[in-house]
Coordinates of C-alpha atoms in Angstrom, one line a residue:
M24 CA 19.4 -172.8 -79.6
D25 CA 22.9 -173.8 -78.9
I26 CA 25.7 -171.6 -80.7
E27 CA 28.7 -173.6 -79.9
P28 CA 31.0 -174.2 -83.1
S29 CA 29.7 -177.5 -83.8
L30 CA 26.2 -176.4 -83.9
V31 CA 26.3 -172.7 -85.2
G32 CA 26.6 -173.4 -88.8
S33 CA 27.8 -170.6 -90.9
A34 CA 27.9 -167.9 -88.2
E35 CA 31.2 -166.4 -88.2
R36 CA 32.6 -165.9 -84.6
F37 CA 34.1 -162.7 -83.4
K38 CA 37.7 -163.1 -82.4
L39 CA 40.6 -160.7 -80.8
D40 CA 44.2 -160.7 -81.9
H41 CA 46.3 -162.9 -79.6
E42 CA 49.3 -160.5 -79.8
L43 CA 49.6 -156.7 -80.1
E44 CA 52.7 -154.5 -80.7
L45 CA 53.4 -151.6 -78.4
H46 CA 55.6 -148.8 -79.8
E47 CA 56.6 -146.2 -77.3
F48 CA 57.4 -142.8 -78.9
E49 CA 58.3 -139.7 -76.9
D50 CA 54.7 -138.1 -77.5
K51 CA 52.6 -141.2 -78.0
F52 CA 51.8 -144.8 -77.2
V53 CA 50.9 -146.8 -80.7
I54 CA 49.2 -150.2 -80.3
K55 CA 48.5 -152.1 -83.3
S56 CA 47.6 -155.7 -84.2
L57 CA 50.5 -158.1 -85.4
Q58 CA 48.2 -160.1 -87.4
S59 CA 46.7 -156.9 -89.2
P60 CA 49.4 -154.0 -88.8
N61 CA 46.7 -151.6 -90.3
Q62 CA 44.6 -152.0 -87.3
G63 CA 45.4 -150.1 -84.2
F64 CA 45.3 -146.8 -82.4
W65 CA 47.5 -144.3 -80.7
I66 CA 47.4 -142.4 -77.5
S67 CA 48.8 -138.9 -76.8
R68 CA 51.2 -138.9 -74.0
R69 CA 50.2 -135.1 -73.5
D70 CA 46.4 -135.4 -73.0
G71 CA 45.5 -139.0 -73.3
N72 CA 43.2 -138.6 -76.4
I73 CA 42.8 -141.7 -78.5
N74 CA 43.0 -141.6 -82.4
F75 CA 43.1 -144.3 -84.9
L76 CA 46.2 -145.2 -86.8
D77 CA 47.1 -143.2 -89.9
D78 CA 50.3 -143.1 -92.3
E79 CA 51.9 -140.4 -90.2
T80 CA 51.4 -142.2 -86.8
C81 CA 54.1 -144.6 -87.0
S82 CA 56.7 -142.3 -88.7
G83 CA 60.0 -142.0 -86.9
S84 CA 61.7 -144.6 -84.6
P85 CA 60.0 -145.4 -81.2
S86 CA 62.3 -145.6 -78.2
R87 CA 61.0 -148.9 -77.2
T88 CA 59.0 -151.7 -79.0
S89 CA 57.5 -154.6 -77.1
T90 CA 54.6 -157.3 -77.7
I91 CA 51.7 -157.2 -75.4
Y92 CA 48.6 -159.4 -75.0
G93 CA 45.5 -157.3 -74.6
V94 CA 44.4 -153.8 -73.6
V95 CA 42.5 -153.9 -70.1
G96 CA 41.3 -150.4 -70.4
T97 CA 41.9 -146.6 -69.7
I98 CA 41.3 -144.5 -66.8
R99 CA 41.5 -140.4 -66.5
L100 CA 42.8 -139.2 -63.2
V101 CA 43.6 -135.8 -61.8
V102 CA 45.9 -134.5 -64.7
G103 CA 46.8 -137.7 -66.8
T104 CA 45.2 -140.6 -68.5
Y105 CA 46.5 -144.2 -68.0
V106 CA 46.4 -147.1 -70.1
V107 CA 46.6 -150.6 -68.6
V108 CA 47.9 -153.4 -70.9
I109 CA 48.6 -157.1 -70.4
T110 CA 52.2 -157.9 -70.6
S111 CA 52.2 -161.7 -70.0
C112 CA 49.5 -164.4 -69.8
K113 CA 49.1 -168.2 -69.6
E114 CA 46.8 -170.6 -71.2
V115 CA 45.1 -172.5 -68.4
G116 CA 42.7 -174.6 -70.3
S117 CA 39.6 -174.3 -72.4
F118 CA 36.0 -173.4 -72.1
L119 CA 33.8 -175.1 -74.4
G120 CA 36.5 -175.9 -76.6
Y121 CA 38.1 -172.2 -76.8
P122 CA 41.5 -171.6 -75.0
V123 CA 41.5 -169.4 -71.7
Y124 CA 44.1 -167.3 -70.3
R125 CA 45.0 -166.1 -67.2
V126 CA 46.7 -162.6 -66.6
M127 CA 50.0 -162.9 -65.4
S128 CA 51.3 -159.5 -65.3
M129 CA 50.1 -156.0 -66.3
R130 CA 51.7 -152.7 -66.9
V131 CA 50.3 -149.1 -66.6
L132 CA 51.1 -146.5 -69.4
A133 CA 51.3 -143.0 -68.1
C134 CA 50.1 -140.2 -70.5
N135 CA 50.5 -137.4 -68.1
D136 CA 53.2 -135.2 -69.6
A137 CA 51.0 -132.2 -68.5
L138 CA 51.8 -133.1 -64.9
K139 CA 54.6 -130.9 -65.0
F140 CA 52.4 -127.8 -65.3
S141 CA 50.1 -129.0 -62.3
T142 CA 49.8 -127.6 -59.0
G143 CA 51.5 -129.1 -55.8
Q144 CA 48.2 -130.3 -54.5
E145 CA 47.2 -131.9 -58.0
K146 CA 50.8 -133.8 -58.2
K147 CA 50.2 -135.0 -54.5
D148 CA 46.7 -136.2 -55.5
E149 CA 47.9 -137.8 -58.7
A150 CA 50.7 -139.5 -57.0
Y151 CA 48.0 -141.2 -54.6
F152 CA 46.1 -142.4 -57.5
M153 CA 49.0 -143.6 -59.3
T154 CA 50.0 -145.7 -56.1
L155 CA 46.3 -147.3 -56.4
L156 CA 47.1 -148.2 -60.2
N157 CA 50.3 -149.9 -59.1
I158 CA 48.1 -152.0 -56.6
V159 CA 45.7 -152.9 -59.5
E160 CA 48.8 -154.1 -61.7
S161 CA 49.1 -157.2 -59.4
T162 CA 45.4 -158.0 -59.2
P163 CA 44.9 -161.6 -58.9
G164 CA 42.4 -164.2 -60.5
L165 CA 41.9 -162.5 -64.0
Y166 CA 40.9 -164.6 -66.9
Y167 CA 39.7 -164.0 -70.4
S168 CA 39.5 -165.6 -73.9
Y169 CA 40.3 -164.2 -77.0
E170 CA 37.8 -166.4 -78.9
T171 CA 34.8 -166.6 -76.8
D172 CA 32.7 -164.7 -74.0
I173 CA 33.5 -166.5 -70.5
T174 CA 31.2 -164.4 -68.5
L175 CA 28.1 -166.4 -69.5
N176 CA 27.2 -169.8 -68.2
L177 CA 26.4 -172.6 -70.6
Q178 CA 22.6 -172.5 -69.9
R179 CA 22.5 -168.7 -71.0
R180 CA 24.6 -169.2 -73.8
N181 CA 22.3 -171.9 -74.8
K182 CA 19.5 -169.3 -75.1
L183 CA 21.0 -166.7 -77.1
V184 CA 19.9 -166.0 -80.7
E185 CA 21.8 -167.2 -83.6
G186 CA 24.5 -164.9 -84.6
W187 CA 25.1 -163.7 -81.2
M188 CA 28.8 -164.9 -81.2
S189 CA 29.3 -162.7 -84.3
K190 CA 29.0 -159.7 -82.3
P191 CA 32.1 -158.0 -80.4
L192 CA 33.1 -159.9 -77.5
W193 CA 32.3 -157.0 -74.9
K194 CA 28.8 -157.0 -76.4
Q195 CA 28.4 -160.7 -75.9
A196 CA 29.5 -160.4 -72.1
D197 CA 27.4 -160.0 -69.0
P198 CA 28.5 -156.5 -67.7
R199 CA 28.2 -157.5 -63.8
Y200 CA 30.9 -160.2 -64.5
V201 CA 33.3 -158.2 -66.5
W202 CA 36.0 -157.0 -63.9
N203 CA 37.3 -154.1 -66.4
R204 CA 33.9 -152.8 -67.4
H205 CA 34.6 -149.4 -66.3
L206 CA 38.2 -149.3 -67.5
S207 CA 36.9 -150.1 -71.0
E208 CA 34.2 -147.4 -71.4
E209 CA 36.7 -145.2 -73.4
L210 CA 37.7 -147.9 -75.8
I211 CA 33.9 -148.6 -76.3
E212 CA 33.1 -145.0 -77.0
C213 CA 36.0 -145.0 -79.7
K214 CA 34.7 -148.2 -81.2
L215 CA 37.8 -150.0 -80.6
D216 CA 35.9 -153.4 -80.6
R217 CA 39.0 -155.4 -81.9
F218 CA 40.9 -154.4 -78.6
I219 CA 38.5 -154.7 -76.0
V220 CA 38.8 -157.8 -73.9
P221 CA 36.3 -158.7 -71.4
I222 CA 38.0 -160.1 -68.2
I223 CA 36.6 -161.9 -65.2
Q224 CA 37.9 -162.0 -61.9
G225 CA 37.4 -165.3 -60.0
S226 CA 38.8 -168.6 -60.8
F227 CA 39.4 -170.9 -63.5
Q228 CA 40.2 -174.7 -63.0
V229 CA 40.3 -177.5 -65.3
A230 CA 40.9 -181.3 -64.6
E231 CA 40.5 -184.3 -66.7
L232 CA 39.2 -187.6 -65.1
K233 CA 38.9 -191.1 -66.2
L234 CA 36.0 -192.7 -64.9
K235 CA 35.8 -196.6 -66.0
D236 CA 36.1 -196.5 -69.6
S237 CA 35.0 -192.7 -70.0
H238 CA 37.1 -189.7 -70.1
A239 CA 35.4 -186.6 -68.3
M240 CA 36.4 -183.0 -68.5
V241 CA 35.4 -180.9 -65.2
T242 CA 35.7 -177.3 -65.6
L243 CA 35.1 -175.0 -62.4
V244 CA 34.6 -171.3 -63.2
S245 CA 33.8 -168.6 -60.6
R246 CA 32.8 -165.2 -61.7
R247 CA 32.9 -162.4 -59.4
C248 CA 30.2 -159.6 -59.6
N249 CA 31.7 -156.2 -60.3
R250 CA 28.9 -154.2 -58.5
R251 CA 30.2 -154.3 -54.9
L252 CA 33.9 -155.2 -55.2
G253 CA 36.1 -154.9 -52.2
T254 CA 38.1 -156.3 -49.3
R255 CA 37.0 -158.4 -46.5
M256 CA 36.2 -156.0 -43.8
W257 CA 35.5 -152.8 -46.0
R258 CA 32.8 -154.3 -48.1
R259 CA 30.3 -156.3 -46.2
G260 CA 26.6 -156.9 -46.4
A261 CA 24.8 -155.2 -49.5
N262 CA 24.2 -151.6 -50.8
L263 CA 20.6 -149.9 -51.2
E264 CA 20.3 -151.5 -54.6
G265 CA 20.7 -155.1 -53.2
D266 CA 24.1 -156.0 -54.5
A267 CA 25.9 -158.2 -52.2
A268 CA 29.8 -157.9 -51.4
N269 CA 31.9 -161.0 -52.5
F270 CA 29.1 -162.1 -54.8
I271 CA 30.2 -164.9 -56.9
E272 CA 28.7 -167.4 -59.6
T273 CA 30.4 -170.6 -59.8
E274 CA 29.6 -173.1 -62.7
Q275 CA 30.7 -176.6 -62.4
L276 CA 31.0 -177.6 -66.2
L277 CA 31.1 -181.3 -67.2
E278 CA 31.9 -182.6 -70.8
T279 CA 31.9 -186.3 -71.2
E280 CA 30.6 -188.9 -73.9
G281 CA 29.5 -186.0 -76.2
F282 CA 27.2 -184.5 -73.4
R283 CA 27.7 -181.1 -71.9
S284 CA 26.2 -180.4 -68.4
S285 CA 26.4 -177.4 -66.1
F286 CA 25.7 -176.9 -62.4
L287 CA 25.5 -173.5 -60.9
Q288 CA 25.7 -172.2 -57.3
V289 CA 26.2 -168.6 -55.9
R290 CA 27.6 -167.2 -52.7
G291 CA 27.5 -163.7 -51.3
S292 CA 27.4 -161.8 -48.1
I293 CA 24.4 -161.6 -46.2
P294 CA 22.3 -159.0 -48.2
L295 CA 21.5 -156.7 -45.2
L296 CA 23.1 -153.4 -44.2
W297 CA 25.9 -154.5 -41.9
E298 CA 29.6 -153.7 -41.0
Q299 CA 32.6 -155.1 -39.1
I300 CA 35.2 -152.2 -38.9
V301 CA 38.7 -153.0 -38.2
D302 CA 40.0 -151.7 -35.0
L303 CA 43.3 -153.8 -34.2
S304 CA 41.2 -156.6 -32.5
Y305 CA 41.4 -159.9 -33.6
K306 CA 37.7 -160.1 -34.3
P307 CA 36.2 -156.8 -34.6
H308 CA 32.8 -155.9 -33.5
L309 CA 30.2 -156.9 -35.9
S310 CA 27.0 -154.9 -36.0
V311 CA 23.7 -154.6 -38.0
I312 CA 22.9 -151.2 -39.3
K313 CA 19.2 -150.3 -38.5
H314 CA 17.7 -148.7 -41.6
E315 CA 14.1 -148.1 -43.1
Q316 CA 15.2 -149.6 -46.5
T317 CA 16.4 -152.9 -45.2
P318 CA 13.5 -154.8 -46.3
L319 CA 13.7 -153.2 -49.9
V320 CA 17.5 -154.1 -49.9
V321 CA 16.7 -157.8 -49.2
E322 CA 13.7 -158.0 -51.4
R323 CA 16.0 -156.4 -54.3
H324 CA 18.7 -158.7 -53.9
F325 CA 16.4 -162.1 -54.0
S326 CA 14.1 -160.5 -57.0
D327 CA 17.3 -160.1 -58.9
L328 CA 18.4 -163.7 -58.2
S329 CA 15.1 -165.2 -58.8
Q330 CA 14.9 -163.5 -62.2
R331 CA 18.1 -164.7 -63.2
Y332 CA 18.3 -168.2 -61.8
G333 CA 14.7 -169.2 -60.7
E334 CA 13.7 -170.9 -57.5
I335 CA 16.1 -169.9 -54.7
I336 CA 17.5 -172.0 -51.7
A337 CA 19.3 -169.5 -49.2
I338 CA 21.7 -171.5 -46.8
D339 CA 22.9 -169.5 -44.1
L340 CA 26.0 -171.1 -42.6
T341 CA 26.7 -168.7 -39.8
E342 CA 26.9 -169.4 -35.9
K343 CA 23.6 -168.9 -34.0
H344 CA 25.1 -167.4 -30.9
G345 CA 26.9 -164.4 -30.3
E346 CA 27.4 -161.5 -32.7
E347 CA 27.3 -164.0 -35.8
G348 CA 23.9 -165.1 -34.1
Q349 CA 22.5 -161.6 -34.1
L350 CA 23.3 -161.2 -37.8
S351 CA 21.8 -164.5 -38.6
A352 CA 18.5 -163.8 -36.6
A353 CA 18.5 -160.3 -38.4
Y354 CA 18.7 -162.2 -41.7
A355 CA 16.2 -164.8 -40.9
A356 CA 13.8 -162.2 -39.6
E357 CA 14.0 -160.2 -43.1
M358 CA 13.5 -163.7 -45.0
K359 CA 10.4 -164.2 -43.4
N360 CA 8.8 -161.5 -45.6
V361 CA 10.6 -162.7 -48.9
P362 CA 8.4 -164.8 -51.2
N363 CA 9.3 -168.0 -53.1
V364 CA 12.6 -168.3 -51.3
R365 CA 13.6 -171.1 -49.0
Y366 CA 15.7 -169.9 -46.3
V367 CA 17.8 -172.6 -44.4
P368 CA 19.7 -171.9 -41.3
F369 CA 22.7 -174.2 -40.9
D370 CA 25.3 -173.7 -37.9
F371 CA 28.2 -174.9 -39.8
H372 CA 30.8 -174.8 -36.7
G373 CA 27.9 -176.2 -34.5
H374 CA 27.2 -179.3 -36.6
C375 CA 30.7 -180.0 -38.0
K376 CA 32.8 -179.3 -34.7
D377 CA 35.4 -181.8 -34.0
S378 CA 36.0 -182.2 -37.9
N379 CA 32.6 -184.0 -38.2
F380 CA 32.4 -182.7 -41.7
D381 CA 30.3 -185.7 -42.8
N382 CA 27.6 -183.9 -40.8
L383 CA 26.8 -181.8 -43.9
E384 CA 24.6 -184.8 -44.8
I385 CA 22.2 -183.3 -42.4
L386 CA 22.1 -180.2 -44.3
Y387 CA 21.4 -181.9 -47.6
D388 CA 18.6 -184.0 -46.1
Q389 CA 17.0 -180.9 -45.3
I390 CA 17.3 -179.5 -48.9
S391 CA 17.8 -182.7 -51.1
E392 CA 13.9 -182.6 -52.3
D393 CA 14.0 -179.0 -53.4
A394 CA 17.6 -179.1 -54.6
E395 CA 17.1 -182.1 -56.8
K396 CA 14.2 -180.4 -58.4
Q397 CA 16.3 -177.6 -59.4
R398 CA 18.1 -180.1 -61.5
Y399 CA 21.1 -179.0 -63.6
F400 CA 21.7 -178.1 -67.2
L401 CA 22.2 -180.8 -69.7
I402 CA 22.7 -180.8 -73.5
D403 CA 23.2 -184.3 -75.5
R404 CA 25.4 -185.2 -78.5
E405 CA 23.1 -183.7 -80.9
G406 CA 22.8 -180.4 -79.1
N407 CA 19.3 -181.1 -77.9
V408 CA 18.4 -179.8 -74.3
Q409 CA 17.6 -182.6 -72.0
E410 CA 17.6 -180.9 -68.7
E411 CA 17.3 -177.4 -67.4
Q412 CA 18.6 -175.9 -64.1
R413 CA 15.2 -174.4 -62.6
G414 CA 16.8 -172.6 -59.5
V415 CA 19.9 -172.0 -57.6
I416 CA 21.5 -172.7 -54.2
R417 CA 22.7 -169.5 -52.6
S418 CA 25.1 -170.0 -49.6
N419 CA 26.8 -167.7 -47.1
C420 CA 28.8 -167.7 -44.0
V421 CA 30.3 -164.3 -42.6
D422 CA 33.0 -163.9 -45.1
S423 CA 31.3 -166.2 -47.6
L424 CA 34.5 -168.1 -48.2
D425 CA 35.7 -170.8 -45.8
R426 CA 32.6 -172.7 -44.7
T427 CA 30.9 -171.8 -47.7
N428 CA 33.5 -173.2 -50.1
V429 CA 33.4 -176.5 -48.1
T430 CA 29.7 -176.6 -48.3
Q431 CA 29.4 -175.6 -52.0
C432 CA 32.2 -178.5 -52.9
Y433 CA 29.9 -180.7 -51.0
L434 CA 26.7 -179.8 -52.9
A435 CA 28.7 -179.7 -56.1
Q436 CA 29.7 -183.2 -55.9
K437 CA 26.0 -184.4 -55.3
A438 CA 25.1 -182.9 -58.7
L439 CA 28.1 -184.4 -60.3
N440 CA 27.1 -187.7 -59.3
L441 CA 23.7 -187.2 -60.5
Q442 CA 24.8 -185.9 -63.7
L443 CA 27.2 -188.8 -64.5
Q444 CA 24.5 -191.3 -63.5
R445 CA 22.1 -189.6 -65.9
I446 CA 24.5 -189.6 -68.8
G447 CA 25.4 -193.4 -68.0
V448 CA 29.1 -192.9 -67.0
L449 CA 28.2 -194.3 -63.5
S450 CA 25.6 -196.6 -62.6
P451 CA 22.9 -195.6 -60.0
S452 CA 24.8 -197.2 -57.1
E453 CA 28.1 -195.6 -58.0
C454 CA 29.7 -192.1 -57.0
I455 CA 32.8 -190.3 -58.0
S456 CA 34.3 -190.9 -54.3
M457 CA 34.6 -194.6 -55.4
F458 CA 37.4 -193.5 -57.7
D459 CA 40.2 -192.3 -55.1
E460 CA 42.8 -190.8 -57.8
E461 CA 40.0 -189.1 -59.8
Y462 CA 38.1 -187.9 -56.6
G463 CA 41.5 -186.1 -55.5
K464 CA 41.7 -184.3 -58.7
Y465 CA 38.1 -183.1 -58.4
R466 CA 38.6 -182.0 -54.7
A467 CA 41.8 -180.2 -55.6
L468 CA 39.5 -178.2 -58.2
W469 CA 37.8 -177.0 -55.4
A470 CA 40.7 -176.3 -53.1
E471 CA 42.4 -174.3 -55.6
Q472 CA 39.2 -172.3 -56.3
G473 CA 38.6 -171.5 -52.7
D474 CA 42.3 -170.2 -52.3
E475 CA 42.0 -168.1 -55.4
I476 CA 38.7 -166.2 -54.5
S477 CA 39.9 -166.1 -50.8
L478 CA 43.1 -164.4 -52.2
E479 CA 41.1 -161.7 -53.9
Y480 CA 39.0 -161.0 -51.1
T481 CA 41.4 -161.3 -48.2
G482 CA 44.5 -161.4 -49.6
T483 CA 45.2 -164.9 -48.1
H484 CA 44.6 -168.4 -49.2
A485 CA 41.2 -169.9 -47.8
L486 CA 41.1 -171.7 -44.4
K487 CA 39.9 -175.2 -44.3
G488 CA 41.3 -175.9 -47.5
D489 CA 42.5 -179.2 -46.5
I490 CA 38.8 -180.1 -45.7
V491 CA 37.9 -179.6 -49.2
R492 CA 41.0 -181.2 -50.6
Y493 CA 41.6 -184.2 -48.3
G494 CA 38.0 -184.5 -46.4
K495 CA 39.6 -184.0 -43.2
Q496 CA 41.7 -181.5 -41.1
T497 CA 45.4 -182.2 -41.2
I498 CA 48.1 -180.8 -38.8
F499 CA 49.6 -179.0 -41.8
G500 CA 46.4 -177.7 -42.8
M501 CA 45.9 -176.3 -39.2
I502 CA 49.4 -174.7 -39.3
K503 CA 48.4 -173.2 -42.7
D504 CA 45.3 -171.9 -41.7
G505 CA 46.9 -170.4 -38.5
M506 CA 49.5 -168.6 -40.8
S507 CA 46.7 -167.4 -43.1
A508 CA 44.6 -165.9 -40.1
L509 CA 47.5 -164.1 -38.8
S510 CA 48.1 -162.7 -42.4
R511 CA 44.3 -161.9 -42.8
Y512 CA 44.7 -159.8 -39.5
Y513 CA 47.7 -157.7 -40.6
L514 CA 46.1 -157.3 -44.1
N515 CA 43.0 -156.1 -43.0
N516 CA 44.3 -154.0 -40.4
F517 CA 47.2 -152.2 -42.2
H518 CA 46.8 -152.8 -46.0
D519 CA 43.2 -153.3 -47.1
G520 CA 42.1 -149.7 -46.6
I521 CA 44.4 -148.5 -49.6
R522 CA 43.4 -151.9 -51.6
Q523 CA 39.7 -150.9 -51.1
D524 CA 40.5 -147.3 -52.8
A525 CA 42.2 -149.1 -55.7
L526 CA 39.1 -151.2 -56.2
D527 CA 36.7 -148.4 -56.1
L528 CA 38.8 -146.5 -58.4
I529 CA 39.0 -149.1 -61.4
S530 CA 35.6 -150.3 -60.7
G531 CA 34.0 -146.9 -61.1
H532 CA 32.5 -146.7 -57.5
Y533 CA 34.8 -143.6 -57.3
T534 CA 35.4 -141.4 -60.4
V535 CA 37.7 -138.3 -60.4
N536 CA 36.4 -135.0 -60.9
R537 CA 39.0 -132.7 -62.4
N538 CA 36.9 -129.7 -62.0
S539 CA 36.1 -130.0 -58.0
L540 CA 39.0 -131.8 -56.5
S541 CA 39.5 -131.0 -52.9
P542 CA 43.0 -131.0 -51.1
I543 CA 43.5 -134.1 -49.0
G544 CA 42.5 -133.2 -45.4
Q545 CA 40.0 -130.8 -46.3
N546 CA 36.1 -131.4 -46.4
G547 CA 36.9 -134.7 -44.9
F548 CA 35.0 -137.7 -45.7
D549 CA 34.6 -140.0 -43.0
P550 CA 34.8 -143.7 -44.0
F551 CA 33.1 -144.9 -40.7
S552 CA 29.9 -142.6 -41.3
H553 CA 26.7 -144.3 -42.6
N554 CA 25.9 -141.9 -45.3
L555 CA 23.6 -144.1 -47.2
N556 CA 22.7 -141.5 -49.7
A557 CA 26.2 -142.0 -51.1
V558 CA 26.1 -145.8 -52.0
S559 CA 27.2 -146.1 -55.6
G560 CA 28.4 -144.6 -58.7
N561 CA 29.3 -141.3 -57.0
T562 CA 31.8 -138.6 -58.2
L563 CA 33.6 -137.8 -55.1
C564 CA 36.8 -135.6 -54.1
L565 CA 39.7 -137.2 -52.7
T566 CA 39.5 -136.4 -49.1
S567 CA 40.7 -137.6 -45.7
T568 CA 39.2 -137.0 -42.4
N569 CA 40.7 -134.0 -40.6
T570 CA 40.9 -135.7 -37.2
S571 CA 42.4 -139.1 -38.6
I572 CA 45.8 -140.2 -37.6
E573 CA 48.0 -141.3 -40.5
Y574 CA 48.4 -144.9 -39.6
D575 CA 51.6 -145.3 -41.7
T576 CA 53.3 -142.8 -39.6
F577 CA 52.2 -143.7 -36.1
L578 CA 51.9 -147.5 -36.3
P579 CA 55.9 -147.9 -36.6
V580 CA 56.2 -145.7 -33.4
T581 CA 53.5 -147.4 -31.4
S582 CA 54.9 -150.9 -32.4
A583 CA 58.2 -149.8 -31.2
L584 CA 57.0 -148.4 -28.0
I585 CA 55.2 -151.9 -27.2
I586 CA 58.0 -154.0 -28.4
G587 CA 60.5 -151.9 -26.7
G588 CA 58.4 -151.7 -23.5
L589 CA 57.9 -155.4 -23.3
T590 CA 61.5 -156.1 -23.8
A591 CA 62.5 -153.7 -21.4
T592 CA 60.3 -155.1 -18.8
T593 CA 61.4 -158.7 -19.6
L594 CA 65.1 -157.7 -18.9
T595 CA 64.4 -155.6 -15.7
V596 CA 62.0 -158.5 -14.3
Q597 CA 65.2 -160.8 -14.8
Q598 CA 67.3 -158.4 -12.9
V599 CA 64.8 -158.1 -9.9
G600 CA 66.3 -161.0 -8.0
R601 CA 69.7 -159.4 -8.0
N602 CA 69.1 -155.7 -7.4
V603 CA 66.0 -154.6 -5.5
H604 CA 66.2 -151.1 -7.1
Q605 CA 65.1 -152.8 -10.6
Y606 CA 61.4 -152.9 -9.2
V607 CA 61.1 -149.2 -9.9
S608 CA 62.5 -149.7 -13.6
T609 CA 60.2 -152.7 -14.0
A610 CA 57.1 -150.8 -12.9
I611 CA 58.0 -147.8 -15.1
C612 CA 58.6 -150.0 -18.3
A613 CA 55.5 -152.2 -17.6
G614 CA 53.3 -148.9 -17.0
I615 CA 54.6 -147.2 -20.3
T616 CA 53.8 -150.4 -22.1
A617 CA 50.4 -150.9 -20.6
G618 CA 49.6 -147.4 -21.3
V619 CA 50.5 -147.4 -24.9
M620 CA 48.5 -150.6 -25.4
A621 CA 45.6 -149.0 -23.8
I622 CA 45.8 -146.1 -26.2
L623 CA 45.9 -148.5 -29.0
K624 CA 42.8 -150.3 -27.6
A625 CA 40.9 -147.3 -27.1
N626 CA 41.6 -145.7 -30.4
G627 CA 42.2 -148.8 -32.6
R628 CA 40.1 -147.8 -35.6
Q629 CA 42.5 -144.6 -36.0
F630 CA 45.6 -146.6 -36.4
C631 CA 44.3 -149.1 -39.0
S632 CA 44.4 -148.5 -42.7
R633 CA 41.1 -147.4 -44.1
P634 CA 39.7 -146.2 -47.5
R635 CA 39.9 -142.6 -48.3
L636 CA 37.6 -142.5 -51.5
C637 CA 34.1 -144.0 -50.5
G638 CA 32.2 -144.9 -47.7
L639 CA 31.4 -148.4 -46.2
L640 CA 28.3 -148.8 -48.3

């Protein structure tokens, strides 16, 4: 039965406090509710232990008092414990009538007074972990609500038992979509239910449309799965459990004329074991890892999807030639052995070249019969279920970003037309694209969503965003895509390794073992190895490969040599006509430059930023 406020009856909803007060003492941090001052807890700055408030806790004067908007969680490192809190937020809309907020800034509170008694190696390791937490502070795309759980889609919420919403929010949530699940574990152990905020990473976009005489609210919610969090080049494919990288559930929620309707799609990396290691080249080599468990990986992935969503249509948008073609062929071969899943290959670049994006109709013609049988979820004014979604379309390209976003927007638009016609807002011959201004608002939703989830995975906005926003490629869009492509190259090669470490740390994929921490550079862990026995949830030691080159030390030197050599070569070439002796200088400069570039090309992987905590899978 539906458990939304208008239909719940007397069931009391669990709500979190909107504002908390942070008191900073010399020996502890005190966090308490502004609405209920007796509710709260304190954390020792010496050992990080959490305690409930008592009369003596708040005695004395704090050195600083401030307002915070939630506790993200805690994490224990080599020596200290660290508390992550929300320092500012912004209301961005509502989900089924409940306000939703975006995290605007976070702060890490350090409870590490014992660091002064630590060894030099412990201090060095702790400093690296603290650097990772500083990266976490600026994590994009985090959303939450104080009054309802936003990890569950409308159809799943409708099937919950009466009284479910009286449970603490963290108990209502789907664990796989709670970004701070690992960080919340200690708060859960301490039974601090009033202070545990389930946060999703993804996107939350809202638009109000006026279609003829009706007002319609369209909400787009994307929920990133936490089981294989990572960056673009360091988290590809699936792990042995079948969890795919960049896996996101996107719900398009429509509210109009008293009706509520939901349409779900999912995306995720091709669920094989494959890699694409950065090596300073613009498009690194892509290779499929041959492993005896590959069929099981694919089976586990689609079995999980089928249990959660029903019938699956798997759309593969990759190219059918080159290395992408080899990956696609390996995917197609495995899919022949997966029952009850329809695999649909569609070369997006091949069919839509020269900006012929209307050719997506070719794809829709192939899947329309099965897609329309899957339907969508619909509740009428009285709360009665009129339709249920019986399956889901899973889309992917290589990154499952740009091509995927264009395709998902197209499919969602088809579903929205069916929903509006079913409710009676539009006639059978009408569609949303006939309302230019409202259609522009709708497309902007998908463009903003594409930018946000791309920012989380690659560090840049999505490519092909103008296609989603305007339905065509523009000059400005091409320039923006070019800049984003260059930014992706830089971030993938020189920044994403440490960002991957930060994600592995806060997601629990890597946990600090205080009793067996190895010094950096000893017992080296090679991030390029295919240690498939160390896939998930392992407790590892902070190590680095002995033979590795510290990229942050050598990169400036090699860059300076290349730029200096090219500059010197250019200057000497200009002098050749005036002085024959400049030939020798030109040859030497050109030779040095070519030599340095050859070294970089041959050892490209060694000069790139790479993760130090966990392996590829």
